[in-house]
């Protein structure tokens, strides 16, 4: 597999998001053995970037990834995130990127992952109560101590990115970017000016672009713990309107003898060698399908057709989650 650059960090063009193995989706946490086989197969296929976070589970996903990487740690670029767990007492889903919280978070992540360093350590969401200079200053200390190698941000916007990068080089911004979430195209010129890569999470639109959900009944059948049941794009009239996106991706897939997932990923790979999608899966068959997208070639006309797709209807997160996204 070809490589991409995230700042000075080199990774394979397609990574693996591990969240759904333990958190957020129907069936999460029900087959850890298959999840571990999936991570191993991804590595065998040339995937290097493995992505997790302390909030996934919480903690369970880091523990799972740690088990999967025993004996194979040196084959991957390991990424995790802090900042959505406030260790001082406020608990889960509370923004806390204070230096004291970072110290507690990184030690917990290192232990759960079974490693002495984290290759890419992200602030999961911007904490408005802590100046970004203080947060990145604390992370820079961890770089000097060898506990982390590179610093990342997630769902940050221009001013925060510039201020953070002025304290210490930022390797990557991780934000949602796909055929149905295109707002990152506004920030790409700044990222390229500063030499920051973009890690695209949910590059398959939480599965919507794959065509796996075709009716409101399909959404209703999801587990109550599945966040898509309350996602504005998966509910009501938005769901029905957004089917046209999946249909158009399927049309291109038919033309190139690929799957819709492969087309959605191949389109992202045309956006530049500094963009790395991290499709999530807990199945070996899906990781094989996703990594094969690196070999799918789209014509200029097909890329133009995909570029021109009508934006999705509805927010890409629920209202509470959108409040944590900087724009």
PDB file of C-alpha atoms in Angstrom:
ATOM      1  CA  UNK A   1       0.000   0.000   0.000  1.00  0.00           C
ATOM      2  CA  UNK A   2       1.228   3.504  -0.790  1.00  0.00           C
ATOM      3  CA  UNK A   3       2.093   5.825   2.066  1.00  0.00           C
ATOM      4  CA  UNK A   4       0.867   9.263   3.143  1.00  0.00           C
ATOM      5  CA  UNK A   5       2.410  12.007   5.259  1.00  0.00           C
ATOM      6  CA  UNK A   6       0.880  13.403   8.437  1.00  0.00           C
ATOM      7  CA  UNK A   7       3.326  16.179   9.178  1.00  0.00           C
ATOM      8  CA  UNK A   8       6.619  14.305   9.605  1.00  0.00           C
ATOM      9  CA  UNK A   9       4.805  11.045  10.344  1.00  0.00           C
ATOM     10  CA  UNK A  10       4.532   8.493   7.525  1.00  0.00           C
ATOM     11  CA  UNK A  11       1.632   6.022   7.468  1.00  0.00           C
ATOM     12  CA  UNK A  12      -0.156   3.817   4.950  1.00  0.00           C
ATOM     13  CA  UNK A  13      -2.805   5.602   2.862  1.00  0.00           C
ATOM     14  CA  UNK A  14      -5.675   3.750   4.558  1.00  0.00           C
ATOM     15  CA  UNK A  15      -5.825   3.211   8.320  1.00  0.00           C
ATOM     16  CA  UNK A  16      -8.144   1.371  10.687  1.00  0.00           C
ATOM     17  CA  UNK A  17     -10.572   2.931  13.132  1.00  0.00           C
ATOM     18  CA  UNK A  18     -11.119   0.564  16.072  1.00  0.00           C
ATOM     19  CA  UNK A  19     -13.986   2.373  17.846  1.00  0.00           C
ATOM     20  CA  UNK A  20     -16.813   0.211  16.499  1.00  0.00           C
ATOM     21  CA  UNK A  21     -15.197  -2.916  17.888  1.00  0.00           C
ATOM     22  CA  UNK A  22     -16.134  -1.794  21.394  1.00  0.00           C
ATOM     23  CA  UNK A  23     -18.389   1.251  21.206  1.00  0.00           C
ATOM     24  CA  UNK A  24     -21.104   3.099  19.355  1.00  0.00           C
ATOM     25  CA  UNK A  25     -22.382   0.562  16.848  1.00  0.00           C
ATOM     26  CA  UNK A  26     -24.684  -2.452  16.896  1.00  0.00           C
ATOM     27  CA  UNK A  27     -22.753  -5.544  17.954  1.00  0.00           C
ATOM     28  CA  UNK A  28     -19.864  -3.620  19.505  1.00  0.00           C
ATOM     29  CA  UNK A  29     -18.037  -5.679  22.092  1.00  0.00           C
ATOM     30  CA  UNK A  30     -19.744  -8.948  21.199  1.00  0.00           C
ATOM     31  CA  UNK A  31     -16.818 -10.664  19.447  1.00  0.00           C
ATOM     32  CA  UNK A  32     -13.420  -9.483  20.618  1.00  0.00           C
ATOM     33  CA  UNK A  33     -11.727 -12.472  19.004  1.00  0.00           C
ATOM     34  CA  UNK A  34     -12.958 -11.422  15.553  1.00  0.00           C
ATOM     35  CA  UNK A  35     -11.967  -7.827  16.288  1.00  0.00           C
ATOM     36  CA  UNK A  36      -8.435  -8.928  17.126  1.00  0.00           C
ATOM     37  CA  UNK A  37      -8.293 -11.014  13.938  1.00  0.00           C
ATOM     38  CA  UNK A  38      -9.413  -7.905  12.062  1.00  0.00           C
ATOM     39  CA  UNK A  39      -6.563  -5.833  13.482  1.00  0.00           C
ATOM     40  CA  UNK A  40      -4.077  -8.579  12.653  1.00  0.00           C
ATOM     41  CA  UNK A  41      -5.425  -8.882   9.101  1.00  0.00           C
ATOM     42  CA  UNK A  42      -5.229  -5.121   8.629  1.00  0.00           C
ATOM     43  CA  UNK A  43      -1.559  -5.178   9.602  1.00  0.00           C
ATOM     44  CA  UNK A  44      -0.918  -8.105   7.260  1.00  0.00           C
ATOM     45  CA  UNK A  45      -2.480  -6.064   4.430  1.00  0.00           C
ATOM     46  CA  UNK A  46      -0.165  -3.113   5.049  1.00  0.00           C
ATOM     47  CA  UNK A  47      -2.306  -0.924   7.303  1.00  0.00           C
ATOM     48  CA  UNK A  48      -0.103   0.928   9.783  1.00  0.00           C
ATOM     49  CA  UNK A  49      -2.308   3.567  11.468  1.00  0.00           C
ATOM     50  CA  UNK A  50      -4.516   2.042  14.190  1.00  0.00           C
ATOM     51  CA  UNK A  51      -6.856   4.528  15.888  1.00  0.00           C
ATOM     52  CA  UNK A  52      -8.577   4.331  19.282  1.00  0.00           C
ATOM     53  CA  UNK A  53      -9.463   6.594  22.251  1.00  0.00           C
ATOM     54  CA  UNK A  54      -9.919   6.322  26.003  1.00  0.00           C
ATOM     55  CA  UNK A  55     -13.627   7.265  25.755  1.00  0.00           C
ATOM     56  CA  UNK A  56     -14.409   4.285  23.502  1.00  0.00           C
ATOM     57  CA  UNK A  57     -16.019   1.820  25.851  1.00  0.00           C
ATOM     58  CA  UNK A  58     -14.889   3.733  27.872  1.00  0.00           C
ATOM     59  CA  UNK A  59     -11.394   2.235  28.114  1.00  0.00           C
ATOM     60  CA  UNK A  60     -12.435  -1.126  26.638  1.00  0.00           C
ATOM     61  CA  UNK A  61     -11.269  -0.309  23.131  1.00  0.00           C
ATOM     62  CA  UNK A  62      -7.775   0.670  24.234  1.00  0.00           C
ATOM     63  CA  UNK A  63      -7.538  -2.573  26.188  1.00  0.00           C
ATOM     64  CA  UNK A  64      -8.673  -4.534  23.126  1.00  0.00           C
ATOM     65  CA  UNK A  65      -6.184  -2.813  20.838  1.00  0.00           C
ATOM     66  CA  UNK A  66      -3.462  -3.390  23.410  1.00  0.00           C
ATOM     67  CA  UNK A  67      -4.181  -7.125  23.429  1.00  0.00           C
ATOM     68  CA  UNK A  68      -4.229  -7.244  19.631  1.00  0.00           C
ATOM     69  CA  UNK A  69      -0.845  -5.540  19.345  1.00  0.00           C
ATOM     70  CA  UNK A  70       1.059  -7.822  21.684  1.00  0.00           C
ATOM     71  CA  UNK A  71       4.064  -8.913  19.693  1.00  0.00           C
ATOM     72  CA  UNK A  72       3.188  -6.586  16.806  1.00  0.00           C
ATOM     73  CA  UNK A  73       3.494  -3.140  18.394  1.00  0.00           C
ATOM     74  CA  UNK A  74       6.485  -2.162  16.270  1.00  0.00           C
ATOM     75  CA  UNK A  75       4.496  -2.752  13.072  1.00  0.00           C
ATOM     76  CA  UNK A  76       1.972   0.033  13.649  1.00  0.00           C
ATOM     77  CA  UNK A  77       1.549   3.734  14.225  1.00  0.00           C
ATOM     78  CA  UNK A  78      -0.641   3.750  17.319  1.00  0.00           C
ATOM     79  CA  UNK A  79      -3.021   6.674  17.822  1.00  0.00           C
ATOM     80  CA  UNK A  80      -5.304   7.422  20.747  1.00  0.00           C
ATOM     81  CA  UNK A  81      -7.116  10.423  22.185  1.00  0.00           C
ATOM     82  CA  UNK A  82      -7.742  12.228  25.455  1.00  0.00           C
ATOM     83  CA  UNK A  83     -10.031  15.012  26.583  1.00  0.00           C
ATOM     84  CA  UNK A  84     -13.542  13.545  26.742  1.00  0.00           C
ATOM     85  CA  UNK A  85     -12.938  11.976  30.134  1.00  0.00           C
ATOM     86  CA  UNK A  86     -12.468  14.386  33.041  1.00  0.00           C
ATOM     87  CA  UNK A  87     -10.416  12.348  35.504  1.00  0.00           C
ATOM     88  CA  UNK A  88     -10.773  14.875  38.283  1.00  0.00           C
ATOM     89  CA  UNK A  89     -14.339  13.840  39.112  1.00  0.00           C
ATOM     90  CA  UNK A  90     -16.676  15.103  36.360  1.00  0.00           C
ATOM     91  CA  UNK A  91     -16.327  11.811  34.516  1.00  0.00           C
ATOM     92  CA  UNK A  92     -17.281  10.805  31.008  1.00  0.00           C
ATOM     93  CA  UNK A  93     -18.167  13.030  28.050  1.00  0.00           C
ATOM     94  CA  UNK A  94     -16.873  16.134  29.786  1.00  0.00           C
ATOM     95  CA  UNK A  95     -14.296  18.260  28.013  1.00  0.00           C
ATOM     96  CA  UNK A  96     -11.060  18.463  29.988  1.00  0.00           C
ATOM     97  CA  UNK A  97      -7.747  19.178  28.287  1.00  0.00           C
ATOM     98  CA  UNK A  98      -6.070  20.690  31.326  1.00  0.00           C
ATOM     99  CA  UNK A  99      -2.410  19.714  31.799  1.00  0.00           C
ATOM    100  CA  UNK A 100      -3.286  17.820  34.999  1.00  0.00           C
ATOM    101  CA  UNK A 101      -5.962  15.781  33.215  1.00  0.00           C
ATOM    102  CA  UNK A 102      -3.613  15.018  30.312  1.00  0.00           C
ATOM    103  CA  UNK A 103      -1.042  13.591  32.740  1.00  0.00           C
ATOM    104  CA  UNK A 104      -3.601  11.196  34.202  1.00  0.00           C
ATOM    105  CA  UNK A 105      -5.039  10.299  30.792  1.00  0.00           C
ATOM    106  CA  UNK A 106      -1.759   9.441  29.112  1.00  0.00           C
ATOM    107  CA  UNK A 107      -0.634   7.136  31.904  1.00  0.00           C
ATOM    108  CA  UNK A 108      -3.927   5.257  31.725  1.00  0.00           C
ATOM    109  CA  UNK A 109      -3.734   4.931  27.956  1.00  0.00           C
ATOM    110  CA  UNK A 110      -0.138   3.696  28.034  1.00  0.00           C
ATOM    111  CA  UNK A 111      -1.076   1.017  30.538  1.00  0.00           C
ATOM    112  CA  UNK A 112      -4.184  -0.145  28.683  1.00  0.00           C
ATOM    113  CA  UNK A 113      -2.380  -0.203  25.346  1.00  0.00           C
ATOM    114  CA  UNK A 114       0.567  -2.082  26.806  1.00  0.00           C
ATOM    115  CA  UNK A 115       3.149   0.273  25.381  1.00  0.00           C
ATOM    116  CA  UNK A 116       5.764   2.762  26.546  1.00  0.00           C
ATOM    117  CA  UNK A 117       4.820   5.396  23.962  1.00  0.00           C
ATOM    118  CA  UNK A 118       1.913   6.611  21.839  1.00  0.00           C
ATOM    119  CA  UNK A 119       2.826   7.511  18.269  1.00  0.00           C
ATOM    120  CA  UNK A 120       0.028  10.053  17.717  1.00  0.00           C
ATOM    121  CA  UNK A 121      -1.829  11.561  20.668  1.00  0.00           C
ATOM    122  CA  UNK A 122      -4.912  13.629  19.843  1.00  0.00           C
ATOM    123  CA  UNK A 123      -6.927  16.141  21.789  1.00  0.00           C
ATOM    124  CA  UNK A 124     -10.326  14.527  21.153  1.00  0.00           C
ATOM    125  CA  UNK A 125     -12.299  17.776  21.236  1.00  0.00           C
ATOM    126  CA  UNK A 126     -11.254  21.370  21.919  1.00  0.00           C
ATOM    127  CA  UNK A 127     -11.723  22.354  25.571  1.00  0.00           C
ATOM    128  CA  UNK A 128     -12.941  25.981  25.690  1.00  0.00           C
ATOM    129  CA  UNK A 129     -11.999  26.220  29.383  1.00  0.00           C
ATOM    130  CA  UNK A 130      -8.304  25.472  28.774  1.00  0.00           C
ATOM    131  CA  UNK A 131      -6.190  27.648  26.470  1.00  0.00           C
ATOM    132  CA  UNK A 132      -4.896  25.535  23.615  1.00  0.00           C
ATOM    133  CA  UNK A 133      -1.414  26.852  24.388  1.00  0.00           C
ATOM    134  CA  UNK A 134      -1.575  25.191  27.824  1.00  0.00           C
ATOM    135  CA  UNK A 135      -2.823  21.933  26.357  1.00  0.00           C
ATOM    136  CA  UNK A 136      -0.187  21.742  23.643  1.00  0.00           C
ATOM    137  CA  UNK A 137       2.494  22.865  26.089  1.00  0.00           C
ATOM    138  CA  UNK A 138       1.666  19.864  28.275  1.00  0.00           C
ATOM    139  CA  UNK A 139       1.719  17.581  25.247  1.00  0.00           C
ATOM    140  CA  UNK A 140       5.099  18.990  24.186  1.00  0.00           C
ATOM    141  CA  UNK A 141       6.457  17.970  27.585  1.00  0.00           C
ATOM    142  CA  UNK A 142       5.230  14.427  26.951  1.00  0.00           C
ATOM    143  CA  UNK A 143       7.026  14.468  23.595  1.00  0.00           C
ATOM    144  CA  UNK A 144      10.266  15.475  25.327  1.00  0.00           C
ATOM    145  CA  UNK A 145       9.759  12.683  27.859  1.00  0.00           C
ATOM    146  CA  UNK A 146       9.245  10.142  25.064  1.00  0.00           C
ATOM    147  CA  UNK A 147       5.716   9.173  26.137  1.00  0.00           C
ATOM    148  CA  UNK A 148       4.209  10.462  22.909  1.00  0.00           C
ATOM    149  CA  UNK A 149       5.836  10.995  19.519  1.00  0.00           C
ATOM    150  CA  UNK A 150       3.444  13.291  17.632  1.00  0.00           C
ATOM    151  CA  UNK A 151       0.581  15.621  18.580  1.00  0.00           C
ATOM    152  CA  UNK A 152      -2.834  15.741  16.938  1.00  0.00           C
ATOM    153  CA  UNK A 153      -6.090  17.676  17.210  1.00  0.00           C
ATOM    154  CA  UNK A 154      -9.625  16.540  16.423  1.00  0.00           C
ATOM    155  CA  UNK A 155     -12.519  18.655  15.152  1.00  0.00           C
ATOM    156  CA  UNK A 156     -10.577  21.877  15.727  1.00  0.00           C
ATOM    157  CA  UNK A 157     -10.869  24.929  13.480  1.00  0.00           C
ATOM    158  CA  UNK A 158      -8.547  27.548  12.054  1.00  0.00           C
ATOM    159  CA  UNK A 159      -7.677  29.783  15.027  1.00  0.00           C
ATOM    160  CA  UNK A 160      -7.126  26.876  17.388  1.00  0.00           C
ATOM    161  CA  UNK A 161      -5.006  25.032  14.827  1.00  0.00           C
ATOM    162  CA  UNK A 162      -2.766  28.040  14.219  1.00  0.00           C
ATOM    163  CA  UNK A 163      -2.312  28.721  17.926  1.00  0.00           C
ATOM    164  CA  UNK A 164      -1.595  25.074  18.679  1.00  0.00           C
ATOM    165  CA  UNK A 165       0.916  24.742  15.855  1.00  0.00           C
ATOM    166  CA  UNK A 166       2.757  27.833  17.079  1.00  0.00           C
ATOM    167  CA  UNK A 167       3.522  26.040  20.371  1.00  0.00           C
ATOM    168  CA  UNK A 168       4.556  22.682  18.894  1.00  0.00           C
ATOM    169  CA  UNK A 169       4.189  21.156  15.411  1.00  0.00           C
ATOM    170  CA  UNK A 170       0.817  19.452  14.941  1.00  0.00           C
ATOM    171  CA  UNK A 171       1.075  16.303  12.843  1.00  0.00           C
ATOM    172  CA  UNK A 172      -2.585  15.686  12.071  1.00  0.00           C
ATOM    173  CA  UNK A 173      -6.117  16.942  12.391  1.00  0.00           C
ATOM    174  CA  UNK A 174      -8.663  14.152  12.744  1.00  0.00           C
ATOM    175  CA  UNK A 175     -12.140  15.188  11.657  1.00  0.00           C
ATOM    176  CA  UNK A 176     -15.098  13.682   9.857  1.00  0.00           C
ATOM    177  CA  UNK A 177     -14.565  13.864   6.098  1.00  0.00           C
ATOM    178  CA  UNK A 178     -16.402  11.881   3.466  1.00  0.00           C
ATOM    179  CA  UNK A 179     -18.649  12.242   0.451  1.00  0.00           C
ATOM    180  CA  UNK A 180     -21.413  13.309   2.804  1.00  0.00           C
ATOM    181  CA  UNK A 181     -19.398  15.534   5.162  1.00  0.00           C
ATOM    182  CA  UNK A 182     -17.359  18.018   3.129  1.00  0.00           C
ATOM    183  CA  UNK A 183     -16.730  20.958   5.472  1.00  0.00           C
ATOM    184  CA  UNK A 184     -13.082  19.946   5.965  1.00  0.00           C
ATOM    185  CA  UNK A 185     -12.403  21.242   2.473  1.00  0.00           C
ATOM    186  CA  UNK A 186     -12.584  24.737   3.964  1.00  0.00           C
ATOM    187  CA  UNK A 187      -9.709  23.986   6.335  1.00  0.00           C
ATOM    188  CA  UNK A 188      -7.476  21.986   3.964  1.00  0.00           C
ATOM    189  CA  UNK A 189      -5.604  25.063   2.617  1.00  0.00           C
ATOM    190  CA  UNK A 190      -4.586  25.990   6.162  1.00  0.00           C
ATOM    191  CA  UNK A 191      -3.519  22.444   6.962  1.00  0.00           C
ATOM    192  CA  UNK A 192      -1.372  22.360   3.845  1.00  0.00           C
ATOM    193  CA  UNK A 193       0.111  25.756   4.616  1.00  0.00           C
ATOM    194  CA  UNK A 194       1.222  24.423   8.006  1.00  0.00           C
ATOM    195  CA  UNK A 195       2.169  20.922   6.828  1.00  0.00           C
ATOM    196  CA  UNK A 196      -0.555  19.167   8.849  1.00  0.00           C
ATOM    197  CA  UNK A 197      -2.190  15.983   7.565  1.00  0.00           C
ATOM    198  CA  UNK A 198      -5.897  15.180   7.724  1.00  0.00           C
ATOM    199  CA  UNK A 199      -7.109  11.889   9.189  1.00  0.00           C
ATOM    200  CA  UNK A 200     -10.658  11.317   7.955  1.00  0.00           C
ATOM    201  CA  UNK A 201     -12.872   9.487  10.418  1.00  0.00           C
ATOM    202  CA  UNK A 202     -16.229   7.989   9.353  1.00  0.00           C
ATOM    203  CA  UNK A 203     -15.146   8.061   5.683  1.00  0.00           C
ATOM    204  CA  UNK A 204     -18.082   5.759   4.839  1.00  0.00           C
ATOM    205  CA  UNK A 205     -20.711   8.003   6.430  1.00  0.00           C
ATOM    206  CA  UNK A 206     -21.209   5.693   9.441  1.00  0.00           C
ATOM    207  CA  UNK A 207     -22.025   2.933   6.970  1.00  0.00           C
ATOM    208  CA  UNK A 208     -24.681   4.884   5.089  1.00  0.00           C
ATOM    209  CA  UNK A 209     -22.604   5.224   1.913  1.00  0.00           C
ATOM    210  CA  UNK A 210     -22.103   1.459   1.758  1.00  0.00           C
ATOM    211  CA  UNK A 211     -25.813   0.889   1.181  1.00  0.00           C
ATOM    212  CA  UNK A 212     -26.138  -1.306   4.258  1.00  0.00           C
ATOM    213  CA  UNK A 213     -29.094   0.713   5.568  1.00  0.00           C
ATOM    214  CA  UNK A 214     -31.838   1.219   3.003  1.00  0.00           C
ATOM    215  CA  UNK A 215     -35.069   1.706   4.947  1.00  0.00           C
ATOM    216  CA  UNK A 216     -36.193   3.336   8.215  1.00  0.00           C
ATOM    217  CA  UNK A 217     -36.848  -0.215   9.430  1.00  0.00           C
ATOM    218  CA  UNK A 218     -33.153  -0.994   9.013  1.00  0.00           C
ATOM    219  CA  UNK A 219     -32.322   1.884  11.375  1.00  0.00           C
ATOM    220  CA  UNK A 220     -35.036   0.863  13.822  1.00  0.00           C
ATOM    221  CA  UNK A 221     -33.528  -2.622  13.989  1.00  0.00           C
ATOM    222  CA  UNK A 222     -30.207  -1.255  15.283  1.00  0.00           C
ATOM    223  CA  UNK A 223     -29.331  -1.681  18.949  1.00  0.00           C
ATOM    224  CA  UNK A 224     -30.513   1.141  21.217  1.00  0.00           C
ATOM    225  CA  UNK A 225     -26.839   1.763  22.010  1.00  0.00           C
ATOM    226  CA  UNK A 226     -26.128   2.481  18.333  1.00  0.00           C
ATOM    227  CA  UNK A 227     -25.631   6.243  18.009  1.00  0.00           C
ATOM    228  CA  UNK A 228     -27.061   6.234  14.483  1.00  0.00           C
ATOM    229  CA  UNK A 229     -30.572   5.796  15.888  1.00  0.00           C
ATOM    230  CA  UNK A 230     -30.394   9.414  17.064  1.00  0.00           C
ATOM    231  CA  UNK A 231     -28.246  10.807  14.269  1.00  0.00           C
ATOM    232  CA  UNK A 232     -30.140  13.459  12.277  1.00  0.00           C
ATOM    233  CA  UNK A 233     -29.021  12.005   8.945  1.00  0.00           C
ATOM    234  CA  UNK A 234     -30.470   8.593   9.774  1.00  0.00           C
ATOM    235  CA  UNK A 235     -33.906   9.747  10.931  1.00  0.00           C
ATOM    236  CA  UNK A 236     -37.131  11.004   9.391  1.00  0.00           C
ATOM    237  CA  UNK A 237     -37.191  12.684   6.013  1.00  0.00           C
ATOM    238  CA  UNK A 238     -33.423  13.218   6.096  1.00  0.00           C
ATOM    239  CA  UNK A 239     -32.857   9.472   5.841  1.00  0.00           C
ATOM    240  CA  UNK A 240     -35.054   9.164   2.766  1.00  0.00           C
ATOM    241  CA  UNK A 241     -33.495  12.201   1.080  1.00  0.00           C
ATOM    242  CA  UNK A 242     -29.978  10.953   1.783  1.00  0.00           C
ATOM    243  CA  UNK A 243     -30.602   7.664   0.018  1.00  0.00           C
ATOM    244  CA  UNK A 244     -29.848   9.449  -3.236  1.00  0.00           C
ATOM    245  CA  UNK A 245     -26.216   9.795  -2.122  1.00  0.00           C
ATOM    246  CA  UNK A 246     -25.885   6.071  -1.551  1.00  0.00           C
ATOM    247  CA  UNK A 247     -27.562   5.422  -4.904  1.00  0.00           C
ATOM    248  CA  UNK A 248     -25.149   7.688  -6.750  1.00  0.00           C
ATOM    249  CA  UNK A 249     -22.124   6.070  -5.104  1.00  0.00           C
ATOM    250  CA  UNK A 250     -23.520   2.673  -6.088  1.00  0.00           C
ATOM    251  CA  UNK A 251     -23.786   3.831  -9.714  1.00  0.00           C
ATOM    252  CA  UNK A 252     -20.069   4.655  -9.795  1.00  0.00           C
ATOM    253  CA  UNK A 253     -19.272   1.389  -8.025  1.00  0.00           C
ATOM    254  CA  UNK A 254     -21.104  -0.527 -10.746  1.00  0.00           C
ATOM    255  CA  UNK A 255     -19.065   1.273 -13.404  1.00  0.00           C
ATOM    256  CA  UNK A 256     -15.688   0.340 -11.880  1.00  0.00           C
ATOM    257  CA  UNK A 257     -16.638  -3.148 -10.598  1.00  0.00           C
ATOM    258  CA  UNK A 258     -16.028  -2.133  -6.991  1.00  0.00           C
ATOM    259  CA  UNK A 259     -18.135  -1.841  -3.863  1.00  0.00           C
ATOM    260  CA  UNK A 260     -19.668   1.463  -2.720  1.00  0.00           C
ATOM    261  CA  UNK A 261     -17.305   1.479   0.269  1.00  0.00           C
ATOM    262  CA  UNK A 262     -14.316   1.158  -2.034  1.00  0.00           C
ATOM    263  CA  UNK A 263     -15.547   4.012  -4.211  1.00  0.00           C
ATOM    264  CA  UNK A 264     -16.074   6.293  -1.194  1.00  0.00           C
ATOM    265  CA  UNK A 265     -12.539   5.555   0.005  1.00  0.00           C
ATOM    266  CA  UNK A 266     -10.995   5.815  -3.453  1.00  0.00           C
ATOM    267  CA  UNK A 267     -12.573   9.264  -3.823  1.00  0.00           C
ATOM    268  CA  UNK A 268     -10.944  10.375  -0.573  1.00  0.00           C
ATOM    269  CA  UNK A 269      -7.582   9.123  -1.804  1.00  0.00           C
ATOM    270  CA  UNK A 270      -7.890  11.444  -4.818  1.00  0.00           C
ATOM    271  CA  UNK A 271      -8.030  14.451  -2.495  1.00  0.00           C
ATOM    272  CA  UNK A 272      -4.307  14.362  -1.711  1.00  0.00           C
ATOM    273  CA  UNK A 273      -1.427  12.382  -0.263  1.00  0.00           C
ATOM    274  CA  UNK A 274      -1.868  14.092   3.092  1.00  0.00           C
ATOM    275  CA  UNK A 275      -5.347  12.639   3.698  1.00  0.00           C
ATOM    276  CA  UNK A 276      -5.710   9.267   5.434  1.00  0.00           C
ATOM    277  CA  UNK A 277      -9.165   7.707   5.835  1.00  0.00           C
ATOM    278  CA  UNK A 278      -9.621   5.402   8.825  1.00  0.00           C
ATOM    279  CA  UNK A 279     -12.692   3.276   8.032  1.00  0.00           C
ATOM    280  CA  UNK A 280     -13.882   1.392  11.067  1.00  0.00           C
ATOM    281  CA  UNK A 281     -14.863  -2.242  11.143  1.00  0.00           C
ATOM    282  CA  UNK A 282     -14.822  -5.261  13.412  1.00  0.00           C
ATOM    283  CA  UNK A 283     -14.810  -7.843  10.616  1.00  0.00           C
ATOM    284  CA  UNK A 284     -11.936  -9.344   8.634  1.00  0.00           C
ATOM    285  CA  UNK A 285     -13.984  -9.346   5.421  1.00  0.00           C
ATOM    286  CA  UNK A 286     -14.630  -5.624   5.696  1.00  0.00           C
ATOM    287  CA  UNK A 287     -11.010  -4.688   6.355  1.00  0.00           C
ATOM    288  CA  UNK A 288     -10.051  -6.691   3.274  1.00  0.00           C
ATOM    289  CA  UNK A 289     -12.689  -4.822   1.259  1.00  0.00           C
ATOM    290  CA  UNK A 290     -11.655  -1.419   2.587  1.00  0.00           C
ATOM    291  CA  UNK A 291      -7.919  -1.811   2.059  1.00  0.00           C
ATOM    292  CA  UNK A 292      -8.527  -2.979  -1.516  1.00  0.00           C
ATOM    293  CA  UNK A 293      -9.881   0.518  -2.209  1.00  0.00           C
ATOM    294  CA  UNK A 294      -6.277   1.657  -2.596  1.00  0.00           C
ATOM    295  CA  UNK A 295      -6.223  -0.153  -5.956  1.00  0.00           C
ATOM    296  CA  UNK A 296      -9.510   1.308  -7.275  1.00  0.00           C
ATOM    297  CA  UNK A 297      -8.950   3.866 -10.030  1.00  0.00           C
ATOM    298  CA  UNK A 298     -11.593   6.474 -10.744  1.00  0.00           C
ATOM    299  CA  UNK A 299     -11.714   8.443 -13.978  1.00  0.00           C
ATOM    300  CA  UNK A 300     -11.686  12.226 -13.978  1.00  0.00           C
ATOM    301  CA  UNK A 301     -15.355  12.222 -14.951  1.00  0.00           C
ATOM    302  CA  UNK A 302     -16.235   9.848 -12.105  1.00  0.00           C
ATOM    303  CA  UNK A 303     -14.343  11.993  -9.592  1.00  0.00           C
ATOM    304  CA  UNK A 304     -16.152  15.074 -10.930  1.00  0.00           C
ATOM    305  CA  UNK A 305     -19.499  13.325 -10.540  1.00  0.00           C
ATOM    306  CA  UNK A 306     -18.701  12.441  -6.942  1.00  0.00           C
ATOM    307  CA  UNK A 307     -17.416  15.954  -6.265  1.00  0.00           C
ATOM    308  CA  UNK A 308     -20.770  17.330  -7.384  1.00  0.00           C
ATOM    309  CA  UNK A 309     -22.962  15.150  -5.155  1.00  0.00           C
ATOM    310  CA  UNK A 310     -25.609  17.091  -3.248  1.00  0.00           C
ATOM    311  CA  UNK A 311     -24.648  17.492   0.428  1.00  0.00           C
ATOM    312  CA  UNK A 312     -26.340  15.250   2.968  1.00  0.00           C
ATOM    313  CA  UNK A 313     -29.404  16.489   4.832  1.00  0.00           C
ATOM    314  CA  UNK A 314     -29.076  16.929   8.600  1.00  0.00           C
ATOM    315  CA  UNK A 315     -26.169  17.402  11.007  1.00  0.00           C
ATOM    316  CA  UNK A 316     -23.493  14.716  11.031  1.00  0.00           C
ATOM    317  CA  UNK A 317     -23.802  14.385  14.838  1.00  0.00           C
ATOM    318  CA  UNK A 318     -26.638  14.995  17.275  1.00  0.00           C
ATOM    319  CA  UNK A 319     -27.042  18.435  18.827  1.00  0.00           C
ATOM    320  CA  UNK A 320     -25.062  17.693  21.992  1.00  0.00           C
ATOM    321  CA  UNK A 321     -22.110  16.305  20.025  1.00  0.00           C
ATOM    322  CA  UNK A 322     -22.181  19.200  17.574  1.00  0.00           C
ATOM    323  CA  UNK A 323     -21.696  21.567  20.493  1.00  0.00           C
ATOM    324  CA  UNK A 324     -18.257  19.975  21.003  1.00  0.00           C
ATOM    325  CA  UNK A 325     -17.212  20.509  17.376  1.00  0.00           C
ATOM    326  CA  UNK A 326     -15.332  23.724  16.690  1.00  0.00           C
ATOM    327  CA  UNK A 327     -16.400  25.660  13.593  1.00  0.00           C
TER     328      UNK A 327
END
